mmCIF file of C-alpha atoms in Angstrom:
data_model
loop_
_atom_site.group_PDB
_atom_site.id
_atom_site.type_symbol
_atom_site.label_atom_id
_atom_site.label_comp_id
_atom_site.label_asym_id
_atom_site.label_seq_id
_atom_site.Cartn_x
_atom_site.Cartn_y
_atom_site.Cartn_z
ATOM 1 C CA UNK A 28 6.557 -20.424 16.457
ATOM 2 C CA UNK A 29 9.249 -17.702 16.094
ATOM 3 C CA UNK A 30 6.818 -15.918 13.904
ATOM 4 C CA UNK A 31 4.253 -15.707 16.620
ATOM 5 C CA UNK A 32 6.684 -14.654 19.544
ATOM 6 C CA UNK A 33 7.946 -11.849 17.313
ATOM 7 C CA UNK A 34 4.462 -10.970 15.936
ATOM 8 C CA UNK A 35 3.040 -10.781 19.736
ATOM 9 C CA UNK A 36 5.916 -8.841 20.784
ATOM 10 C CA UNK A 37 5.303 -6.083 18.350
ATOM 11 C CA UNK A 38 1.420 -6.600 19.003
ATOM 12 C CA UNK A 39 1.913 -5.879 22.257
ATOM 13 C CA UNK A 40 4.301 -2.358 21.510
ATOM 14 C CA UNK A 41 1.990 -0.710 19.688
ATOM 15 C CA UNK A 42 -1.453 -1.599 21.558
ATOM 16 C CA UNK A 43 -2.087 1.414 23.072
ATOM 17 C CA UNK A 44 -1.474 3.370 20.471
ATOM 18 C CA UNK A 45 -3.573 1.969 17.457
ATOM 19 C CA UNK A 46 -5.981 4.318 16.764
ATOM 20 C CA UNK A 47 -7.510 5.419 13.023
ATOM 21 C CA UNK A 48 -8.077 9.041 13.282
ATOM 22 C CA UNK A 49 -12.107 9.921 12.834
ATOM 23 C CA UNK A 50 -12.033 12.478 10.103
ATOM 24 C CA UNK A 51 -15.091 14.058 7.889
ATOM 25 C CA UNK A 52 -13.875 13.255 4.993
ATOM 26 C CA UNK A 53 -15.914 14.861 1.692
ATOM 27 C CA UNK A 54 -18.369 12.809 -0.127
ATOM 28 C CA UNK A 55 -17.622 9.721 -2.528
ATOM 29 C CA UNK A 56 -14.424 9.418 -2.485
ATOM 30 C CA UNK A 57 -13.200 6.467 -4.574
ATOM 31 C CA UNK A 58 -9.651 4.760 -3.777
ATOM 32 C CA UNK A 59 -8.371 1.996 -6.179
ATOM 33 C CA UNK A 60 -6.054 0.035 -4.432
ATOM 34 C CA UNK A 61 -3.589 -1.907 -6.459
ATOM 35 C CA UNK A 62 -1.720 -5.395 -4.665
ATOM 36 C CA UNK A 63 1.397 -5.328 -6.657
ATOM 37 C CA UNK A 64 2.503 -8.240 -9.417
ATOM 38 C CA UNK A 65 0.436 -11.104 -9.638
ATOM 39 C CA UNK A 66 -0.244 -14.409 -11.099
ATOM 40 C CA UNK A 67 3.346 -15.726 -13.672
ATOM 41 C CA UNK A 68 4.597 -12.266 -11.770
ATOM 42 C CA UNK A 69 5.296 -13.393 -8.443
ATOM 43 C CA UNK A 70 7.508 -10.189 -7.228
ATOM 44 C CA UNK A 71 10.446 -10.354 -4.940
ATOM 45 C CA UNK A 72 10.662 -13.672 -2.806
ATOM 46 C CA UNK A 73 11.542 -13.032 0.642
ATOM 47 C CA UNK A 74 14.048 -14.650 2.777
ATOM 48 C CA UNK A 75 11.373 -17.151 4.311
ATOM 49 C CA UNK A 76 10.648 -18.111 0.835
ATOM 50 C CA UNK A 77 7.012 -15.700 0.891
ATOM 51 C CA UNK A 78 6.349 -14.542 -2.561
ATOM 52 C CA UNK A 79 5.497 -10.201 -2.801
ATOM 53 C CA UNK A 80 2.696 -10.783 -4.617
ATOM 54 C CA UNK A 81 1.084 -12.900 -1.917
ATOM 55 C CA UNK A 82 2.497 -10.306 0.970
ATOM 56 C CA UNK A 83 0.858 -7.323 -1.098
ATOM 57 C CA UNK A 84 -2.662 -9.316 -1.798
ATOM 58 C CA UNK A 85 -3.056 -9.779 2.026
ATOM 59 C CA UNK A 86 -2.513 -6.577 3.254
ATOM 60 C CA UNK A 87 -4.219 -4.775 0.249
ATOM 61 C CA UNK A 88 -7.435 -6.448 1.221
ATOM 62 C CA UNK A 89 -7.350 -5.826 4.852
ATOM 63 C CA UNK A 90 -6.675 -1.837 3.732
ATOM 64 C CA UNK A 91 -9.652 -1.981 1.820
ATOM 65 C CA UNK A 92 -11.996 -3.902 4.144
ATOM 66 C CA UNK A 93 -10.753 -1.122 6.985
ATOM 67 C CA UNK A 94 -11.763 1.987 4.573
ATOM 68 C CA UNK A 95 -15.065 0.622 3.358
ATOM 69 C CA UNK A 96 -15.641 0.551 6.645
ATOM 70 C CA UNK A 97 -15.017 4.340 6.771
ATOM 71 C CA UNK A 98 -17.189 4.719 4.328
ATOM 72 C CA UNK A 99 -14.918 4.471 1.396
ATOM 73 C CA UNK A 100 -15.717 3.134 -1.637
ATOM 74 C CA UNK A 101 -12.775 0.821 -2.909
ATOM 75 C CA UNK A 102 -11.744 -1.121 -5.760
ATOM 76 C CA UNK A 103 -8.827 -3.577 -5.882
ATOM 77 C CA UNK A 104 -6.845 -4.137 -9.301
ATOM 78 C CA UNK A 105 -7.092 -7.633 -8.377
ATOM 79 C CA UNK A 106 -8.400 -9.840 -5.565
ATOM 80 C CA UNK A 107 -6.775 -13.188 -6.789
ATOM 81 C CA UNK A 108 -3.164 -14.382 -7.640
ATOM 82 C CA UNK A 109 -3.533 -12.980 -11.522
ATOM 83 C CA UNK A 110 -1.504 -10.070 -13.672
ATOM 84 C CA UNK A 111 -3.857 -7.330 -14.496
ATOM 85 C CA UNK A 112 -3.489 -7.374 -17.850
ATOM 86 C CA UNK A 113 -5.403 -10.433 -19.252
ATOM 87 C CA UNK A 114 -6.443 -9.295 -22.474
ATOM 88 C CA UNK A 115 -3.461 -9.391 -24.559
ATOM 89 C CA UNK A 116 0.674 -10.389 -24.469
ATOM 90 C CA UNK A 117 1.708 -10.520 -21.006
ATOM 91 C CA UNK A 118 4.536 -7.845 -20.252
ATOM 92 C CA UNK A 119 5.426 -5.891 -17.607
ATOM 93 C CA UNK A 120 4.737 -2.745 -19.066
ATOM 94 C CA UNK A 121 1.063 -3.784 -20.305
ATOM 95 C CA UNK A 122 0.553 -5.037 -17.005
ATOM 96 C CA UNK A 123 1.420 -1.487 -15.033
ATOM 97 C CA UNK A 124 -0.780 0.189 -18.102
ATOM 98 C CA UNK A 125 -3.920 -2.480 -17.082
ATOM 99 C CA UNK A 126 -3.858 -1.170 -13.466
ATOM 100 C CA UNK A 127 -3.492 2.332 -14.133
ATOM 101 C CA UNK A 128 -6.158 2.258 -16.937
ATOM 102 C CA UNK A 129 -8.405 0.105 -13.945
ATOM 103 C CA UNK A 130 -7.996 3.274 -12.054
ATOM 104 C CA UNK A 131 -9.501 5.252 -14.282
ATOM 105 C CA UNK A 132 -12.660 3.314 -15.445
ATOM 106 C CA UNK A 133 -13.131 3.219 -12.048
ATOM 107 C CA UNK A 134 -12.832 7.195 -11.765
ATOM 108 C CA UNK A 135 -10.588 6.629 -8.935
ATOM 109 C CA UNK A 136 -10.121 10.311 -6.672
ATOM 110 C CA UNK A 137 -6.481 8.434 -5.552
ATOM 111 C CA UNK A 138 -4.468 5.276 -6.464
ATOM 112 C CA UNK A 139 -2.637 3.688 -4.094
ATOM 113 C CA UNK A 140 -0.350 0.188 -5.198
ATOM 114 C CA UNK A 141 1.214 -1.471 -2.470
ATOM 115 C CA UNK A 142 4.798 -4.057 -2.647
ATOM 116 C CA UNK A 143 7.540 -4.952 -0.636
ATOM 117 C CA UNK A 144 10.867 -4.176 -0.602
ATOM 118 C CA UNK A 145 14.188 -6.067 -0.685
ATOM 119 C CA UNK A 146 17.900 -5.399 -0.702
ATOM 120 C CA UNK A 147 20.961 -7.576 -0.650
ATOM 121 C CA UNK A 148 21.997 -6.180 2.709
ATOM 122 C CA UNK A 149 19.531 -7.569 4.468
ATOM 123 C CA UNK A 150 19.700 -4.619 6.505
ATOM 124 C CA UNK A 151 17.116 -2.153 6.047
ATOM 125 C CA UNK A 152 13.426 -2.311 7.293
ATOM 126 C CA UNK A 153 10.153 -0.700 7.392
ATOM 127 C CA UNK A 154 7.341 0.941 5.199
ATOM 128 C CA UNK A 155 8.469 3.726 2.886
ATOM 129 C CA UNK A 156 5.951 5.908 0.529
ATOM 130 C CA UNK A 157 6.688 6.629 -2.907
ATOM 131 C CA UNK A 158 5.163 9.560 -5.088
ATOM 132 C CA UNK A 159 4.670 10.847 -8.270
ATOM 133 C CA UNK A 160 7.350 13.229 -8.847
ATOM 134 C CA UNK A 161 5.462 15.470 -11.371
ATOM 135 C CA UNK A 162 2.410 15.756 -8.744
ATOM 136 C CA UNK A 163 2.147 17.939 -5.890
ATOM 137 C CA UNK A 164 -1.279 16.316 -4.238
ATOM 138 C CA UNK A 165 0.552 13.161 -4.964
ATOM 139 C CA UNK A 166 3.628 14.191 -2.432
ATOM 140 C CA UNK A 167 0.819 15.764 -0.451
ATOM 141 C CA UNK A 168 -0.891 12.413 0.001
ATOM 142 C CA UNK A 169 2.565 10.690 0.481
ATOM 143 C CA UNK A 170 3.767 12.778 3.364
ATOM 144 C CA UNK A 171 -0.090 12.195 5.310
ATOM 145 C CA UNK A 172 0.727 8.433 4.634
ATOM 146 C CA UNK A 173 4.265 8.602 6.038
ATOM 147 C CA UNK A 174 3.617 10.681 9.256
ATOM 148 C CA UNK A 175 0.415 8.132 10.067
ATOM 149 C CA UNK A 176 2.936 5.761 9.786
ATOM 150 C CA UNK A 177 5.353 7.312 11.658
ATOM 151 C CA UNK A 178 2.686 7.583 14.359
ATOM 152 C CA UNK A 179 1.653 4.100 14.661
ATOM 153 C CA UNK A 180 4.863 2.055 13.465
ATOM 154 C CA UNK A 181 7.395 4.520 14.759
ATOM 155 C CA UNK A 182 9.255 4.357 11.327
ATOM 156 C CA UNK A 183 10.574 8.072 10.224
ATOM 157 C CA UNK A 184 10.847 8.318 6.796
ATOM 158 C CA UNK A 185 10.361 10.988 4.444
ATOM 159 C CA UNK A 186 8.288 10.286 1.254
ATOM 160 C CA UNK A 187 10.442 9.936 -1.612
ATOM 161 C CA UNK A 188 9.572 10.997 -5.473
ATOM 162 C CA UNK A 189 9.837 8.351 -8.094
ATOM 163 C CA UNK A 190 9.027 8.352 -11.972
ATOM 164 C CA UNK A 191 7.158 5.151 -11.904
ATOM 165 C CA UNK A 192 4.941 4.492 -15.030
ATOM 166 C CA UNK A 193 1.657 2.833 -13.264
ATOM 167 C CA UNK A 194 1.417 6.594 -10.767
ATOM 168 C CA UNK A 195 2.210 8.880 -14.295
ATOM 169 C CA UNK A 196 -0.311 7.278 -15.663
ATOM 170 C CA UNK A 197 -3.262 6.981 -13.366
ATOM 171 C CA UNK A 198 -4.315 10.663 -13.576
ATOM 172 C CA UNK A 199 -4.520 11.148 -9.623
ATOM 173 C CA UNK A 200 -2.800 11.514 -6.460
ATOM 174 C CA UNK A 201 -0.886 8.275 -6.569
ATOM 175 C CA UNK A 202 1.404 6.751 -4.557
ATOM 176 C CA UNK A 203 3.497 3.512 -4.255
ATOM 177 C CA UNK A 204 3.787 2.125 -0.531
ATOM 178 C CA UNK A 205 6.442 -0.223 -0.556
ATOM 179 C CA UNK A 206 5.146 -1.984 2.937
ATOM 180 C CA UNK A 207 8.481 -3.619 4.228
ATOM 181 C CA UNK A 208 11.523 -5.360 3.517
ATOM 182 C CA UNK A 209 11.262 -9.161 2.577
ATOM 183 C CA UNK A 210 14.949 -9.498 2.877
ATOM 184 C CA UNK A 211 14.720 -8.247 6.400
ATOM 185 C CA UNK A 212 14.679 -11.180 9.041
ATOM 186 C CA UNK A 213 11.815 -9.077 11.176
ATOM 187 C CA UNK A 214 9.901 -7.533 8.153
ATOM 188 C CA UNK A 215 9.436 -10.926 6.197
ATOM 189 C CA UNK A 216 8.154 -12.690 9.682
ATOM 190 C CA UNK A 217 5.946 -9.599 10.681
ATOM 191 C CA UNK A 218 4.668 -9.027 6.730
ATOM 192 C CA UNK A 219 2.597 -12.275 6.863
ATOM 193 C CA UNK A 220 1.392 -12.074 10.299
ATOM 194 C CA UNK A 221 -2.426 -11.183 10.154
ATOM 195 C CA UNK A 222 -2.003 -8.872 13.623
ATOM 196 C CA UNK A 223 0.606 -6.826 11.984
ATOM 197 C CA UNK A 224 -0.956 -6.375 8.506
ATOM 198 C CA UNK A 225 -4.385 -5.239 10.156
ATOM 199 C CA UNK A 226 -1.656 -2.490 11.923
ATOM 200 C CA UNK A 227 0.278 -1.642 9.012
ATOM 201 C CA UNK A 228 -3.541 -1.383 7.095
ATOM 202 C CA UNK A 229 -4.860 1.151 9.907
ATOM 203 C CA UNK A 230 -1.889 3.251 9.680
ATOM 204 C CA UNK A 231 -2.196 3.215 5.857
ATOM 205 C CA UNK A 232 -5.795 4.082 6.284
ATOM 206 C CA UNK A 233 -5.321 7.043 8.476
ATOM 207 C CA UNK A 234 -3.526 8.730 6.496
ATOM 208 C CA UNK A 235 -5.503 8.140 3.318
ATOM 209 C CA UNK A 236 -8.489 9.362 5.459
ATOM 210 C CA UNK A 237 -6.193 12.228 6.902
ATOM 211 C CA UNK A 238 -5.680 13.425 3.055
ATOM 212 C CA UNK A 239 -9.133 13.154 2.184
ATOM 213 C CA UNK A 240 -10.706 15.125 4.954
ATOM 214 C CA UNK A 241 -8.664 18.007 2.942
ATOM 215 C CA UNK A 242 -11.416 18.152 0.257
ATOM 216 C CA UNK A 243 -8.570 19.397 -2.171
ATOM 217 C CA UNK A 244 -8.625 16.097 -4.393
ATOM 218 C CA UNK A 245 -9.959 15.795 -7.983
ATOM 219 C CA UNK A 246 -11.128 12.509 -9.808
ATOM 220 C CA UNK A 247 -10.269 10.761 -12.803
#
């Protein structure tokens, strides 16, 4: 019941202001979207006792049901609770290597993976966008992310650059959006609320669509 009160609260903040900006964006495009861990990889638990990998699966597939509506054609590392890598020794590393390689048999024009955050604080909160560091349409894509963010969720934070092996190796404008904080009281109860992850998903999708509408993207 908390959950709900909190969720409608927010629901009700940002009502008149969800919109997905209408944008011609140039033709077949191709995002891979990529829900973070994953099967005997659950992620980060959050203080509620959520598991990442679940938090990142929902939202992942309400981001890609919102661009193929768009227009976009999509492709999701995975769509179940399973690593990526099922073909050989499980590690970490293979695992990050599966999803990037997905990207490109899928000639993906960006890569997008999406987690959650947490912090023994307990203090911090809100979305923040990653980046390649060695890519400039990467940090490109990361700051139309942020400000559509920004816009919708009223969170102001820069893009920050990270060497992270699964955007290195994808081969596009890639970015990590790590959604929230699961060690956040109001993060963890918003992050599995369906009304807030359809938000979080348009604001994500805006600025994808944002970047896109650019025309100054290459594929894999």
């Amino acid at each position: 019941m908390a959950t709900l009160t909190l969720a409608s609260a927010f629901w009700w903040t940002i009502n008149n202001r969800l919109t997905v900006t209408s944008t011609a964006v140039a033709p077949n495009p191709i995002i891979v979207i990529d829900p973070g861990h994953g099967g005997r990889d659950p992620g980060a638990v959050g203080i509620t006792g959520v598991w990442e990998k679940e938090v990142n699966l929902a939202v992942s597939l309400t981001l890609s049901n919102d661009l193929r509506k768009h227009g976009i054609t999509v492709y999701l590392t995975r769509t179940t609770d399973h690593t990526v890598n099922r073909t050989g020794p499980y590690s970490v590393r293979n695992d990050l290597l599966a999803r990037s390689a997905f990207a490109k048999q899928h000639h993906a024009t960006l890569f997008v993976t999406i987690h959650s955050n947490i912090e023994p604080t307990h203090s911090m909160q809100g979305p923040i966008v990653y980046y390649d560091s060695d890519s400039s349409a990467s940090l490109q894509l990361a700051v139309e992310v942020s400000q559509a963010i920004h816009s919708l969720l009223g969170y102001n934070r820069p893009p920050r650059p990270i060497n992270q092996l699964v955007l290195e190796d994808s081969k596009v404008p890639a970015i990590n959006i790590e959604i929230g904080f699961l060690s956040h009281p109001r993060d963890s109860a918003l992050l599995i609320t369906p009304s807030y992850q359809y938000t979080l998903s348009q604001a994500i999708a805006s600025g994808l669509l944002r970047y896109l509408s650019q025309g100054d993207y290459r594929t894999g």
